[in-house]
Tab-separated table of N, CA and C in Angstrom:
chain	number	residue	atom	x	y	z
W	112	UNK	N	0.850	-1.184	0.000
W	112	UNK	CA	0.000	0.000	0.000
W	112	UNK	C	0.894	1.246	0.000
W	113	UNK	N	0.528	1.890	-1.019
W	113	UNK	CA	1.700	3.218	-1.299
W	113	UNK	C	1.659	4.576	0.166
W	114	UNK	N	0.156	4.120	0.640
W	114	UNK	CA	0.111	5.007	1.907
W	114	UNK	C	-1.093	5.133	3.045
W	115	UNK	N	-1.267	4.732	3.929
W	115	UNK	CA	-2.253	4.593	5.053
W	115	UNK	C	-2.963	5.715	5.237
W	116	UNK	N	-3.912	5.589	6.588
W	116	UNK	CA	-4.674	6.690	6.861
W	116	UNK	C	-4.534	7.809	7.179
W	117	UNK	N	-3.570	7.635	8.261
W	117	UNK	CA	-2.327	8.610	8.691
W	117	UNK	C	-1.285	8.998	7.781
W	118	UNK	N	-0.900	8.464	6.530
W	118	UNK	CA	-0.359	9.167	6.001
W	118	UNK	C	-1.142	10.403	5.207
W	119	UNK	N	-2.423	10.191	4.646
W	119	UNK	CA	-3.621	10.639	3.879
W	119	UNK	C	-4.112	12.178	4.892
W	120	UNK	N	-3.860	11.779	6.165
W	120	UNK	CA	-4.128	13.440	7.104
W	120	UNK	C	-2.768	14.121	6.970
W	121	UNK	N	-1.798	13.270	6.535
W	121	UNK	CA	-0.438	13.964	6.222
W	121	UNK	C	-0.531	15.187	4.706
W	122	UNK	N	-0.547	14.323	4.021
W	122	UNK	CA	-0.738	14.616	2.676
W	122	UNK	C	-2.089	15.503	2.312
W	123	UNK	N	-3.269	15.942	3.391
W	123	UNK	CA	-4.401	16.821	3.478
W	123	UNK	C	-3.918	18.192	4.002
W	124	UNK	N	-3.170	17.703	5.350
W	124	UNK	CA	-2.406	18.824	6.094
W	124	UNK	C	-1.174	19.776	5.171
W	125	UNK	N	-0.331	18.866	4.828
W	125	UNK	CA	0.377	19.567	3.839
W	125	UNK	C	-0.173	20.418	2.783
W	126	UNK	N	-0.627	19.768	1.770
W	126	UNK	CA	-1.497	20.589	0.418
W	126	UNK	C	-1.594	21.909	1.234
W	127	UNK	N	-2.508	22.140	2.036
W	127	UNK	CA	-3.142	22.819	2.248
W	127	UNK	C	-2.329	24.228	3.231
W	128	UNK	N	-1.686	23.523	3.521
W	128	UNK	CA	-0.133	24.700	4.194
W	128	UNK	C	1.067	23.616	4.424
W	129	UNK	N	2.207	24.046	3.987
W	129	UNK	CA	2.980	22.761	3.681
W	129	UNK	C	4.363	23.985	4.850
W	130	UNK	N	3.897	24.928	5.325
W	130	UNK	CA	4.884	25.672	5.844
W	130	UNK	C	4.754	25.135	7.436
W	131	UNK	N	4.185	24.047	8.008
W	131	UNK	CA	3.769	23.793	8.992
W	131	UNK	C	4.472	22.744	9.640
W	132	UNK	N	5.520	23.295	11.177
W	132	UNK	CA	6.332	22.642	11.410
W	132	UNK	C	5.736	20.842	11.741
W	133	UNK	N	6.824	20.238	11.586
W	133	UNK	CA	6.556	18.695	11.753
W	133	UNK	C	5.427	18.074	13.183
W	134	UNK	N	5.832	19.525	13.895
W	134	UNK	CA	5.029	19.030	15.326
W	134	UNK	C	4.125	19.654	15.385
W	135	UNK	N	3.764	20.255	14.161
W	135	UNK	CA	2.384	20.836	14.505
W	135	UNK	C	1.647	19.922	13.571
W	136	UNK	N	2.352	19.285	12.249
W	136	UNK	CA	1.636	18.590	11.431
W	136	UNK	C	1.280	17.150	12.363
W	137	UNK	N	2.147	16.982	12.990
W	137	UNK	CA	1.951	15.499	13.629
W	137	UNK	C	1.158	15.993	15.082
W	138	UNK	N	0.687	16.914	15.455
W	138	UNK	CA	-0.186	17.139	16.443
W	138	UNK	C	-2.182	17.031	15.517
W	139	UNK	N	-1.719	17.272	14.636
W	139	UNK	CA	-2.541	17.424	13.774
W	139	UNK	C	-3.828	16.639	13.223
W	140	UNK	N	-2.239	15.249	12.858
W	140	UNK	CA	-2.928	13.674	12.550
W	140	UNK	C	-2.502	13.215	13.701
W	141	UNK	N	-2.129	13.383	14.827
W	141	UNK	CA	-2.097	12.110	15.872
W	141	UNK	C	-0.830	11.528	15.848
W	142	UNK	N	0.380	12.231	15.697
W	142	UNK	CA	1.633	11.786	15.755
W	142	UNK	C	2.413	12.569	16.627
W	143	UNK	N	3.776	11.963	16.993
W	143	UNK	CA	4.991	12.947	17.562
W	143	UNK	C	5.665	13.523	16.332
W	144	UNK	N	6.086	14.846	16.261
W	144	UNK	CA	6.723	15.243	15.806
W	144	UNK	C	7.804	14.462	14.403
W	145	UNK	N	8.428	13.529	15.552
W	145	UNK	CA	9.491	12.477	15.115
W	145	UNK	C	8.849	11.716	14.206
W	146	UNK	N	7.619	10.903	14.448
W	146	UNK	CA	6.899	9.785	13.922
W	146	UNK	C	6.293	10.703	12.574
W	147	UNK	N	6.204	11.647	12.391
W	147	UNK	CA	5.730	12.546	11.443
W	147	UNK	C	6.315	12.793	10.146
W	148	UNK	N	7.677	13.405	11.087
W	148	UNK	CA	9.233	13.804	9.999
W	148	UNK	C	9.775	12.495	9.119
W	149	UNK	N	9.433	11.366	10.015
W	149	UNK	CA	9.615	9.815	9.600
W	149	UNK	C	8.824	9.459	8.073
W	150	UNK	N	7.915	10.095	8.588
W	150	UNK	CA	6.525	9.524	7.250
W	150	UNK	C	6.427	11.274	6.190
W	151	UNK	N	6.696	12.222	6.647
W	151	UNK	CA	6.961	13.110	5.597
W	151	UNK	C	8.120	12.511	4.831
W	152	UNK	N	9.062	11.881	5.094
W	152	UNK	CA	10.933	11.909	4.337
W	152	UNK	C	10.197	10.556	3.511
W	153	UNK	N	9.387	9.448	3.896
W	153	UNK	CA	9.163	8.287	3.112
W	153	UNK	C	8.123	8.618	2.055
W	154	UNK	N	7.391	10.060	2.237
W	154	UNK	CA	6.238	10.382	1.343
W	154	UNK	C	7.232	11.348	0.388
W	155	UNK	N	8.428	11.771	0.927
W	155	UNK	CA	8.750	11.928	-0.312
W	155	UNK	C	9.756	11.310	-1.356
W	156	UNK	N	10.470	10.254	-0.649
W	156	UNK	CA	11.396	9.597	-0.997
W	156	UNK	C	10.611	8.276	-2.369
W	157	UNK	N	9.442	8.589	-1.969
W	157	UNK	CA	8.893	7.299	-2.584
W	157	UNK	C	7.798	8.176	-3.461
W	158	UNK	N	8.153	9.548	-3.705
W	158	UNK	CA	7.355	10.447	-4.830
W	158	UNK	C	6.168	10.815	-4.694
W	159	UNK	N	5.643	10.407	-3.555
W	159	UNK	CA	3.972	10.785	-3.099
W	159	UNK	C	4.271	12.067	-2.873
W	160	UNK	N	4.915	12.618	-2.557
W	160	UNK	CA	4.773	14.047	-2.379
W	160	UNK	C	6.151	14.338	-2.895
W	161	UNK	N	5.505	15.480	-4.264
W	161	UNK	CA	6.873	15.583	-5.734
W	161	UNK	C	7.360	16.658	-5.289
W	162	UNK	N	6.936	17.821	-4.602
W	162	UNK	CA	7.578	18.969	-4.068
W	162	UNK	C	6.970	19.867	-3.381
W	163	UNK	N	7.447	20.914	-2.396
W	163	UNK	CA	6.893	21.571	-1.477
W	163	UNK	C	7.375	22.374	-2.000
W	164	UNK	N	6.140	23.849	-2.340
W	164	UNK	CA	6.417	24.760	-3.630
W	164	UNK	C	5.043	25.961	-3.211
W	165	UNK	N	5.590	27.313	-3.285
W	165	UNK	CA	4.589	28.222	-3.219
W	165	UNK	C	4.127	28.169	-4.308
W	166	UNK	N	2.537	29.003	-3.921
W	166	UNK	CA	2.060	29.618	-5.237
W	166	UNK	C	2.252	31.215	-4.978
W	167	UNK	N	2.746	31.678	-6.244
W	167	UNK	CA	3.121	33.071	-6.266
W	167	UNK	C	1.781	34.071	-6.861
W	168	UNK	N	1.747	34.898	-6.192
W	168	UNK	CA	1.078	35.791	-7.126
W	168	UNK	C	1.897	36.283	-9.064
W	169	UNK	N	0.838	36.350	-9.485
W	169	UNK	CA	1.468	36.737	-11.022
W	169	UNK	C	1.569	37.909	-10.869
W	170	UNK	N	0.847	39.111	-10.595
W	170	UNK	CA	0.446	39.941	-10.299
W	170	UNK	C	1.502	40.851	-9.910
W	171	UNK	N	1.246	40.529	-8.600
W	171	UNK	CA	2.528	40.940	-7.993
W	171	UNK	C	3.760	40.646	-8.445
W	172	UNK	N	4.249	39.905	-8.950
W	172	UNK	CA	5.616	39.693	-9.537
W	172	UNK	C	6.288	40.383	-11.078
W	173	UNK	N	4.858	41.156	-11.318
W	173	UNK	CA	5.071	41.585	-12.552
W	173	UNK	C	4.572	40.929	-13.867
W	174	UNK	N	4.319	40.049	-13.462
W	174	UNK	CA	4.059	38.962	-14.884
W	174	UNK	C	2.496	38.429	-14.838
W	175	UNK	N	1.670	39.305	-15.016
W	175	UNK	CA	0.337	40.052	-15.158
W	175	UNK	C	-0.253	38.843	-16.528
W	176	UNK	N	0.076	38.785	-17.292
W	176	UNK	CA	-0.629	38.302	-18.819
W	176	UNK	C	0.143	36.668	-18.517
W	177	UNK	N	-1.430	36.241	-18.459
W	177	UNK	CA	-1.370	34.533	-18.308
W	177	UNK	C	-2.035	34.338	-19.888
W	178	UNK	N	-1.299	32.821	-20.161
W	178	UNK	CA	-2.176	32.260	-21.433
W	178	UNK	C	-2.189	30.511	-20.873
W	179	UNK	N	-3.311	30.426	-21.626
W	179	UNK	CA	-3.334	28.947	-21.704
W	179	UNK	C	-2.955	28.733	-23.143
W	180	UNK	N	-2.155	27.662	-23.499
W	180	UNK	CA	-1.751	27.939	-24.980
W	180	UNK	C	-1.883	25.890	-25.697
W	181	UNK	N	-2.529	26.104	-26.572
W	181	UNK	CA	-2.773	24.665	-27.389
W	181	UNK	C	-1.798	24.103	-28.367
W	182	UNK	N	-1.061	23.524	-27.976
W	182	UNK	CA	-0.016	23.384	-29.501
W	182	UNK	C	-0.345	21.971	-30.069
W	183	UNK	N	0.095	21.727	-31.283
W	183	UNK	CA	0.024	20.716	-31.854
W	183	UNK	C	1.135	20.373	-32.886
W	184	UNK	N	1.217	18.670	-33.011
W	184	UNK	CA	3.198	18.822	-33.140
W	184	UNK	C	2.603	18.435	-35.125
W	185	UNK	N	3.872	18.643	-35.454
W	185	UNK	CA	3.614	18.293	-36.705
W	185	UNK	C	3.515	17.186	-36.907
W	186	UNK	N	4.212	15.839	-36.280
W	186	UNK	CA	4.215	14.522	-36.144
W	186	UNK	C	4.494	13.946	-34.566
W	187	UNK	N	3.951	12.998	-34.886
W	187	UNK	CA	3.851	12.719	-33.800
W	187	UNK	C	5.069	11.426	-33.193
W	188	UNK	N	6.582	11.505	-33.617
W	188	UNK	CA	7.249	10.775	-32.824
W	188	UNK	C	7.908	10.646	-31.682
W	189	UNK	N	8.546	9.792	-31.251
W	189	UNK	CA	8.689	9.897	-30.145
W	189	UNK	C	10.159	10.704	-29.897
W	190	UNK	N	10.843	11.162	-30.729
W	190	UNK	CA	11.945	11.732	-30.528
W	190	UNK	C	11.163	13.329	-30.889
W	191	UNK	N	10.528	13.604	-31.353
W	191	UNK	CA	9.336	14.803	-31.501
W	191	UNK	C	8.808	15.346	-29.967
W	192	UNK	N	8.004	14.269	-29.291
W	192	UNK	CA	7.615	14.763	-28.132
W	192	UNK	C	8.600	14.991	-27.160
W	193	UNK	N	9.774	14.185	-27.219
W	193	UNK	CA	10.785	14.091	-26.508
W	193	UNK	C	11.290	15.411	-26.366
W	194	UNK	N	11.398	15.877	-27.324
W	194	UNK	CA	12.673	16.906	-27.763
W	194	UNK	C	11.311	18.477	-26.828
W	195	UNK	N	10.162	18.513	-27.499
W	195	UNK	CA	9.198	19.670	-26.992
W	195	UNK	C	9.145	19.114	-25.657
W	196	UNK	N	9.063	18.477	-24.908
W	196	UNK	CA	8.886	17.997	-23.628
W	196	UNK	C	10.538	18.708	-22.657
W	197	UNK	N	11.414	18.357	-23.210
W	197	UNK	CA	12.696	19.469	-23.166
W	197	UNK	C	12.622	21.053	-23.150
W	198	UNK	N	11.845	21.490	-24.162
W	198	UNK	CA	11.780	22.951	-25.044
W	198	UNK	C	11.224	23.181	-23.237
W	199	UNK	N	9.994	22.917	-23.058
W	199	UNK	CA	8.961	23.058	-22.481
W	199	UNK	C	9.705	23.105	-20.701
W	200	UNK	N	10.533	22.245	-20.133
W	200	UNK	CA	11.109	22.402	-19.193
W	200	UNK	C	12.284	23.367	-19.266
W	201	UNK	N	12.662	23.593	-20.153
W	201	UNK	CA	13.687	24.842	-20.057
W	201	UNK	C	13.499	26.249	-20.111
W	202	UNK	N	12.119	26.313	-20.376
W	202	UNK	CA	11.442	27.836	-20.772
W	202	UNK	C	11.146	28.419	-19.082
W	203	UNK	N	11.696	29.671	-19.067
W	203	UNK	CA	11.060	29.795	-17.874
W	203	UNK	C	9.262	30.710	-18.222
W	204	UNK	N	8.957	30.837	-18.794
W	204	UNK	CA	7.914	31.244	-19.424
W	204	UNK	C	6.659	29.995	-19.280
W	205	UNK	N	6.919	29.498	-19.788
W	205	UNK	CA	6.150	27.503	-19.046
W	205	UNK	C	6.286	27.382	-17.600
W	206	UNK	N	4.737	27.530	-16.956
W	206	UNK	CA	4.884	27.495	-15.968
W	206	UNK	C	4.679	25.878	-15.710
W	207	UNK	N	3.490	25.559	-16.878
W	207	UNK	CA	3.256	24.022	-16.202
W	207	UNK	C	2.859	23.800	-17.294
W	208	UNK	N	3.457	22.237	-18.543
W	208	UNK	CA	3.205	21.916	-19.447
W	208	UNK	C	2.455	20.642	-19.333
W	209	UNK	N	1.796	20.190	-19.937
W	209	UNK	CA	1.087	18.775	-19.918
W	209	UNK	C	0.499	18.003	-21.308
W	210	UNK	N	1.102	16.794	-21.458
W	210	UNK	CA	1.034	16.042	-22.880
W	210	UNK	C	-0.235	15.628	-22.659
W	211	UNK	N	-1.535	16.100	-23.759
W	211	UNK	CA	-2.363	15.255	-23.813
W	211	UNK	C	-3.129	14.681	-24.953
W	212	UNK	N	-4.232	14.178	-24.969
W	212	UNK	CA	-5.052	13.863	-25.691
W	212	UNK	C	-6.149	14.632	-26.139
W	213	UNK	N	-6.685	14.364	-27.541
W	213	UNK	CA	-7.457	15.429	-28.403
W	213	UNK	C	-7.350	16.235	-29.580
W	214	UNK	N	-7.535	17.148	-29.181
W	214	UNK	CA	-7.398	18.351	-30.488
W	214	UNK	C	-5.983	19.163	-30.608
W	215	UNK	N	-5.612	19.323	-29.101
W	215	UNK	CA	-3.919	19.425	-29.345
W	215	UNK	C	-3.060	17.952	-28.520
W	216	UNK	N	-2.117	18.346	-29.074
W	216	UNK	CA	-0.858	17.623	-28.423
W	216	UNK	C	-0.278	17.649	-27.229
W	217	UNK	N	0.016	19.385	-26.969
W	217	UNK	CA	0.140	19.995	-25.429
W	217	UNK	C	-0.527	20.874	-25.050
W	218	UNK	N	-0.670	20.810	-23.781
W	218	UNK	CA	-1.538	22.787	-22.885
W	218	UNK	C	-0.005	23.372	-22.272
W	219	UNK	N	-0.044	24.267	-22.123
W	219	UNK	CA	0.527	24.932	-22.001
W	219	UNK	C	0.043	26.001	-21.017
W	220	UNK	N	0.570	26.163	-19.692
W	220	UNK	CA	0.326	27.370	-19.322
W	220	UNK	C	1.478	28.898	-19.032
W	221	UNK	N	1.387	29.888	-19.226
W	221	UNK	CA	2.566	30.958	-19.569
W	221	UNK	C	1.802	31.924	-19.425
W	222	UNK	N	3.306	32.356	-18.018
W	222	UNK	CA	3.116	33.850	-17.770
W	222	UNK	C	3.987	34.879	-18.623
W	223	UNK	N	3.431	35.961	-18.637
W	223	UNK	CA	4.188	36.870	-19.562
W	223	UNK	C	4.363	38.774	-18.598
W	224	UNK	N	5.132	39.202	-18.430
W	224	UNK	CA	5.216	40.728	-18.404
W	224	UNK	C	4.181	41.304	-19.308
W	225	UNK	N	3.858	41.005	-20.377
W	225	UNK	CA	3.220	41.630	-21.776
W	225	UNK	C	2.639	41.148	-22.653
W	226	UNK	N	1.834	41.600	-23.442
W	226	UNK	CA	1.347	40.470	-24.619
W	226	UNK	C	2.808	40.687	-25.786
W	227	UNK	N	3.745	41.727	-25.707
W	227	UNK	CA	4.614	42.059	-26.756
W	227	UNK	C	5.747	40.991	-26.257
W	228	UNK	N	6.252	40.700	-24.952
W	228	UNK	CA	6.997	39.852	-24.768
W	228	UNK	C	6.354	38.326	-24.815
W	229	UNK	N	5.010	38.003	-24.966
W	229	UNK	CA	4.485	36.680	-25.193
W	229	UNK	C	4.697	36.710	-26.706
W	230	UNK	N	4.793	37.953	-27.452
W	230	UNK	CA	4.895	37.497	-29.332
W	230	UNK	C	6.238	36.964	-29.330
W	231	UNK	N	7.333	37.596	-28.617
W	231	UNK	CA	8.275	37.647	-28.695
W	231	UNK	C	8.629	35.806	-28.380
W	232	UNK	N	8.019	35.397	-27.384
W	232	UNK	CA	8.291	34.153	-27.057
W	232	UNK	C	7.916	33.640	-28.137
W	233	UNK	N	6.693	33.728	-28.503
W	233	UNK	CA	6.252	32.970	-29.549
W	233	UNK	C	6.964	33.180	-30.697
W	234	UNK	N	7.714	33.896	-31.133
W	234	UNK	CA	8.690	33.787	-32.704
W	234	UNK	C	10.081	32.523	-32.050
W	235	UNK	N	9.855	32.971	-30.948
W	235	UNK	CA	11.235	31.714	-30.739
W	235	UNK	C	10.900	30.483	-29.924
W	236	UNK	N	9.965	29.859	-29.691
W	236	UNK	CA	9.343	29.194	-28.886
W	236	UNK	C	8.412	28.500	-29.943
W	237	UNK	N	7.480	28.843	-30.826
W	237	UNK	CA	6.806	28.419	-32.141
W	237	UNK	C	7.200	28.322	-33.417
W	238	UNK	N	7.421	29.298	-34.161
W	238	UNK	CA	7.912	29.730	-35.058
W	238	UNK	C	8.826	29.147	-35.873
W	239	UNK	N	10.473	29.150	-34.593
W	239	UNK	CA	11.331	28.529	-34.921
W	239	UNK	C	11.570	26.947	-35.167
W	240	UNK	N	10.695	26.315	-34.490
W	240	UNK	CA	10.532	24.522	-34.588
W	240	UNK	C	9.367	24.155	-35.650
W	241	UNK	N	10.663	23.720	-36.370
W	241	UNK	CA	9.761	23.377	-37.810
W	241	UNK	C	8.664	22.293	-37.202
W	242	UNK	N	9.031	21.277	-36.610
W	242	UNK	CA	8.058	20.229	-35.833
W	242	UNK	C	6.623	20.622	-35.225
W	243	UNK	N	6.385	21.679	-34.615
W	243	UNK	CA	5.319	22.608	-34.555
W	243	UNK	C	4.295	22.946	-35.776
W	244	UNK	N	3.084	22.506	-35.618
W	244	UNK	CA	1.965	22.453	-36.509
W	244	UNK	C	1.214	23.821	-36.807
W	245	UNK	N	1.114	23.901	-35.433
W	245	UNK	CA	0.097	25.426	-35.135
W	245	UNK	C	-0.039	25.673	-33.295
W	246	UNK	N	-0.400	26.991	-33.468
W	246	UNK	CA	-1.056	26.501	-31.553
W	246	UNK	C	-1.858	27.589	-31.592
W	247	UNK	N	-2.775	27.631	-30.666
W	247	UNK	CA	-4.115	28.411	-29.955
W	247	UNK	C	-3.542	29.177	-28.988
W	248	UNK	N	-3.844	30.776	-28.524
W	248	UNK	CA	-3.476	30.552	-27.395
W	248	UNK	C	-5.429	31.459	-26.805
W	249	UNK	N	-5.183	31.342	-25.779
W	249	UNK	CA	-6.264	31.344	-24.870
W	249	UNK	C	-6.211	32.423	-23.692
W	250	UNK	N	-6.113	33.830	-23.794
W	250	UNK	CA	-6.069	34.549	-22.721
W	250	UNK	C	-6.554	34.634	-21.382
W	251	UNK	N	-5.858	34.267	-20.416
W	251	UNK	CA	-6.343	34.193	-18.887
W	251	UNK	C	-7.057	35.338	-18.411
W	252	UNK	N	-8.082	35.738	-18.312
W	252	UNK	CA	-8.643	37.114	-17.867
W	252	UNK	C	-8.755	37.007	-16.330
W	253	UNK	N	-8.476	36.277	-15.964
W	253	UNK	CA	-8.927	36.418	-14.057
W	253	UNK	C	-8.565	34.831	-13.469
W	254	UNK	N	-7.284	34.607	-12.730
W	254	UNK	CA	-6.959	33.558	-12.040
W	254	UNK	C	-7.944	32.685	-11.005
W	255	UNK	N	-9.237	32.534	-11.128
W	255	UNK	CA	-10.144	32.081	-10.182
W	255	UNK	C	-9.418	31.147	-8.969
W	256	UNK	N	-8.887	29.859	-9.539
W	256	UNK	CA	-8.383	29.044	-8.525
W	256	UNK	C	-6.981	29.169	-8.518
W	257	UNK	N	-6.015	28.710	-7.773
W	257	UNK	CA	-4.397	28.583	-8.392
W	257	UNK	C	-4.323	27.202	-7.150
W	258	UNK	N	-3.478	26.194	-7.201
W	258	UNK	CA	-3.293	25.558	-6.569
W	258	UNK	C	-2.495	24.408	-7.528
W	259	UNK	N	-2.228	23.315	-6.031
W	259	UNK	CA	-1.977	21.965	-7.035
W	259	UNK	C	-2.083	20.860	-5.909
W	260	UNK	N	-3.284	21.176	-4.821
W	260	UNK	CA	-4.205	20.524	-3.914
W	260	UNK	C	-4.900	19.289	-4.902
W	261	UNK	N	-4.715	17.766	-4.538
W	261	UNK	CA	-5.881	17.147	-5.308
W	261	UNK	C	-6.593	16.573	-4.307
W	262	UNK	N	-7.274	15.873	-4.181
W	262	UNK	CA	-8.312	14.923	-3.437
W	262	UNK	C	-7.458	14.113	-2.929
W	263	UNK	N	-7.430	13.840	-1.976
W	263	UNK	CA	-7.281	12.177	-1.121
W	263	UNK	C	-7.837	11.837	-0.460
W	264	UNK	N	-7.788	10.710	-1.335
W	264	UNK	CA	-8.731	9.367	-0.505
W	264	UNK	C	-8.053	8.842	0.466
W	265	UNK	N	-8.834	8.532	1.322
W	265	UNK	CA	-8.474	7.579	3.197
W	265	UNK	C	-8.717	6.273	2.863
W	266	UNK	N	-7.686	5.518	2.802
W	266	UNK	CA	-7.664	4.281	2.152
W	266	UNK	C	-8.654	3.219	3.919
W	267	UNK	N	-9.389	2.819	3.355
W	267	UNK	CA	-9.845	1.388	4.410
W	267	UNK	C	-8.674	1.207	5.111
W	268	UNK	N	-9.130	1.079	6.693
W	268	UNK	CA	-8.494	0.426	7.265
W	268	UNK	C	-8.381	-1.372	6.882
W	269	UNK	N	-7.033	-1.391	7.204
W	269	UNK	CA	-6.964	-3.065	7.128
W	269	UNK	C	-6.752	-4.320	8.073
């Protein structure tokens, strides 16, 4: 079992403020401190929990103009996705890329200072990769949610 009940009030507690010392998280779910720090280091050693990471304001940081952006590859091999799956982690402009299924290939989400510095990305970011089909992009008018909280389930006791 990748993680118990007590780990699941771990992984609720965190999401939700991850700035929260070990003994307050383990006062939390019913642990010591120790017994806590124990099962945080194995939740992450074993990838259940991929990173402890703010969310920033855009806003405030200057970088105001969000897009959601649709691309689609010209072909579809695997040294193709490989290579944009690269592009895509090296951009600091890509905040969060994701390969999927449908009408495009990837989503794309990207913050920008400007819509003149998002063209700008886009002549060297689109443009330039012949492998690139086309893409959509999709203007963010108002950040409703921001997070990367999912559901967990409390597995049966056994």
């Amino acid at each position: 079992m990748p993680y118990d009940r007590i780990d699941a009030q771990i992984l609720k507690i965190v999401q939700k403020n991850n700035r929260l010392t070990s003994g307050m998280i383990g006062e939390l779910a019913g642990l010591s401190a120790t017994a806590c720090q124990r099962r945080l280091n194995r939740l992450r050693s074993e990838g259940i929990i991929e990173a402890d990471v703010s969310v920033v304001s855009t806003k405030a940081i200057g970088r105001p103009v969000q897009m959601l952006v649709l691309v689609s590859l010209e072909r579809e091999r695997l040294e193709v996705i490989d290579n944009f799956k690269k592009a895509i982690k090296s951009s600091a402009e890509v905040v969060s890329g994701f390969y999927v299924t449908g009408d495009a290939d990837f989503v794309l989400y990207i913050t920008t200072r400007s819509m003149e510095e998002y063209e700008q990305f886009t002549r060297r970011f689109f443009y330039d990769k012949p492998d690139i089909k086309g893409f959509k992009t999709i203007v963010i008018m108002d950040r409703a949610k921001a997070g990367f909280a999912i559901p967990i389930e409390i597995p049966p006791e056994a």
